[in-house]
CSV table of C-alpha atoms and ligand atoms in Angstrom, one decimal:
chain,number,residue,atom,x,y,z
A,16,MET,CA,0.0,0.0,0.0
A,17,ASN,CA,2.2,2.8,-1.2
A,18,HIS,CA,-0.6,5.2,-2.0
A,19,PRO,CA,-3.4,4.9,0.6
A,20,LYS,CA,-5.1,8.2,-0.3
A,21,SER,CA,-5.5,7.3,-4.0
A,22,MET,CA,-6.5,3.7,-3.1
A,23,VAL,CA,-9.2,5.0,-0.8
A,24,ALA,CA,-10.5,7.4,-3.5
A,25,GLU,CA,-10.6,4.6,-6.1
A,26,ILE,CA,-12.3,2.1,-3.8
A,27,LEU,CA,-14.9,4.8,-2.8
A,28,ILE,CA,-15.7,5.6,-6.4
A,29,LEU,CA,-16.0,1.9,-7.3
A,30,ALA,CA,-18.3,1.3,-4.4
A,31,VAL,CA,-20.5,4.3,-5.3
A,32,SER,CA,-20.7,3.2,-8.9
A,33,GLY,CA,-21.5,-0.3,-7.8
A,34,GLY,CA,-24.2,0.9,-5.6
A,35,VAL,CA,-25.7,3.1,-8.3
A,36,GLY,CA,-25.5,0.2,-10.7
A,37,ALA,CA,-27.3,-2.1,-8.3
A,38,SER,CA,-30.0,0.4,-7.5
A,39,LEU,CA,-30.5,1.1,-11.2
A,40,ALA,CA,-30.9,-2.6,-11.9
A,41,LEU,CA,-33.5,-3.0,-9.2
A,42,GLN,CA,-35.5,0.0,-10.5
A,43,LEU,CA,-35.3,-1.2,-14.1
A,44,ALA,CA,-36.4,-4.7,-13.0
A,45,GLU,CA,-39.4,-3.2,-11.1
A,46,HIS,CA,-40.4,-1.5,-14.4
A,47,GLY,CA,-40.3,-4.8,-16.3
A,48,VAL,CA,-37.2,-4.0,-18.3
A,49,GLY,CA,-35.6,-7.1,-19.9
A,50,ILE,CA,-32.6,-8.6,-18.3
A,51,ALA,CA,-30.3,-7.9,-21.3
A,52,ALA,CA,-31.2,-4.2,-21.2
A,53,ILE,CA,-30.5,-4.2,-17.4
A,54,VAL,CA,-27.1,-5.8,-17.9
A,55,CYS,CA,-26.2,-3.2,-20.5
A,56,ALA,CA,-27.2,-0.3,-18.3
A,57,VAL,CA,-25.4,-1.7,-15.2
A,58,CYS,CA,-22.3,-2.4,-17.3
A,59,ALA,CA,-22.3,1.1,-18.6
A,60,VAL,CA,-22.6,2.6,-15.1
A,61,VAL,CA,-19.9,0.4,-13.7
A,62,ALA,CA,-17.5,0.9,-16.7
A,63,ALA,CA,-17.9,4.7,-16.2
A,64,GLY,CA,-17.1,4.2,-12.5
A,65,VAL,CA,-14.0,2.2,-13.2
A,66,ALA,CA,-12.8,4.7,-15.7
A,67,LEU,CA,-13.3,7.6,-13.3
A,68,ALA,CA,-11.6,5.7,-10.5
A,69,ALA,CA,-8.6,5.0,-12.6
A,70,GLN,CA,-8.4,8.7,-13.7
A,71,VAL,CA,-8.7,10.0,-10.1
A,72,GLY,CA,-6.3,7.4,-8.7
A,73,GLN,CA,-3.7,8.4,-11.4
A,74,GLY,CA,-4.2,12.0,-10.6
A,75,LEU,CA,-3.7,11.6,-6.9
A,76,ARG,CA,-0.5,9.5,-7.6
A,77,THR,CA,0.9,12.2,-9.8
A,78,THR,CA,3.0,15.1,-8.4
A,79,VAL,CA,3.3,18.3,-10.4
A,80,TYR,CA,6.0,20.9,-9.9
A,81,THR,CA,5.7,24.2,-11.7
A,82,CYS,CA,8.3,26.9,-12.1
A,83,PRO,CA,7.3,30.1,-10.1
A,84,ALA,CA,9.2,32.4,-12.5
A,85,LYS,CA,6.9,34.8,-14.4
A,86,GLY,CA,6.3,33.8,-18.0
A,87,CYS,CA,8.1,30.4,-17.6
A,88,ARG,CA,5.8,27.5,-18.4
A,89,VAL,CA,8.1,24.7,-17.2
A,90,SER,CA,6.4,22.1,-15.2
A,91,ILE,CA,7.4,18.5,-14.2
A,92,ARG,CA,4.9,15.8,-13.7
A,93,ALA,CA,6.1,12.7,-11.8
A,94,ALA,CA,4.5,9.5,-10.7
A,95,GLY,CA,5.8,6.3,-9.1
A,96,THR,CA,9.2,7.5,-8.2
A,97,SER,CA,11.3,7.7,-5.0
A,98,PRO,CA,11.3,10.6,-2.5
A,99,GLU,CA,14.9,11.4,-3.5
A,100,GLU,CA,14.0,11.6,-7.2
A,101,LEU,CA,10.9,13.7,-6.4
A,102,GLN,CA,13.1,16.1,-4.5
A,103,ARG,CA,15.6,16.3,-7.4
A,104,LEU,CA,12.7,17.0,-9.8
A,105,ARG,CA,11.2,19.6,-7.5
A,106,ASP,CA,14.6,21.4,-7.4
A,107,LEU,CA,14.9,21.2,-11.1
A,108,ALA,CA,11.4,22.6,-11.7
A,109,THR,CA,11.2,25.3,-9.0
A,110,ASP,CA,14.6,26.8,-9.5
A,111,HIS,CA,14.3,28.8,-12.7
A,112,SER,CA,18.1,29.1,-13.1
A,113,LYS,CA,18.4,25.3,-13.5
A,114,HIS,CA,16.2,25.2,-16.6
A,115,GLY,CA,15.8,28.8,-17.8
A,116,SER,CA,17.5,30.2,-20.9
A,117,ALA,CA,21.0,31.8,-20.4
A,118,ARG,CA,19.8,35.2,-21.7
B,214,ZN,ZN1,11.4,28.5,-15.1
């Protein structure tokens, strides 16, 4: 468990989409909707939940460092690296003299 926060967010989103899918299935069944249509609707809801969970989890695992210098658009996006490497990347991104032009 390297990333508890992103894991929790992903599990939460999956649980919510599962719950929405289940309640949707019950409602559709009550209205006499065929099983094939119910399966399609539930799959769509769950697939959207899985995609969202992956997106959010990836976002929470990613660290972005942006250069504070005015007019400089340098930014470094890092994921799945060591704290030492993160520190090195932070220094590189936030110190404009380390990546700015020599002018
Ligand atoms: Zn810069």
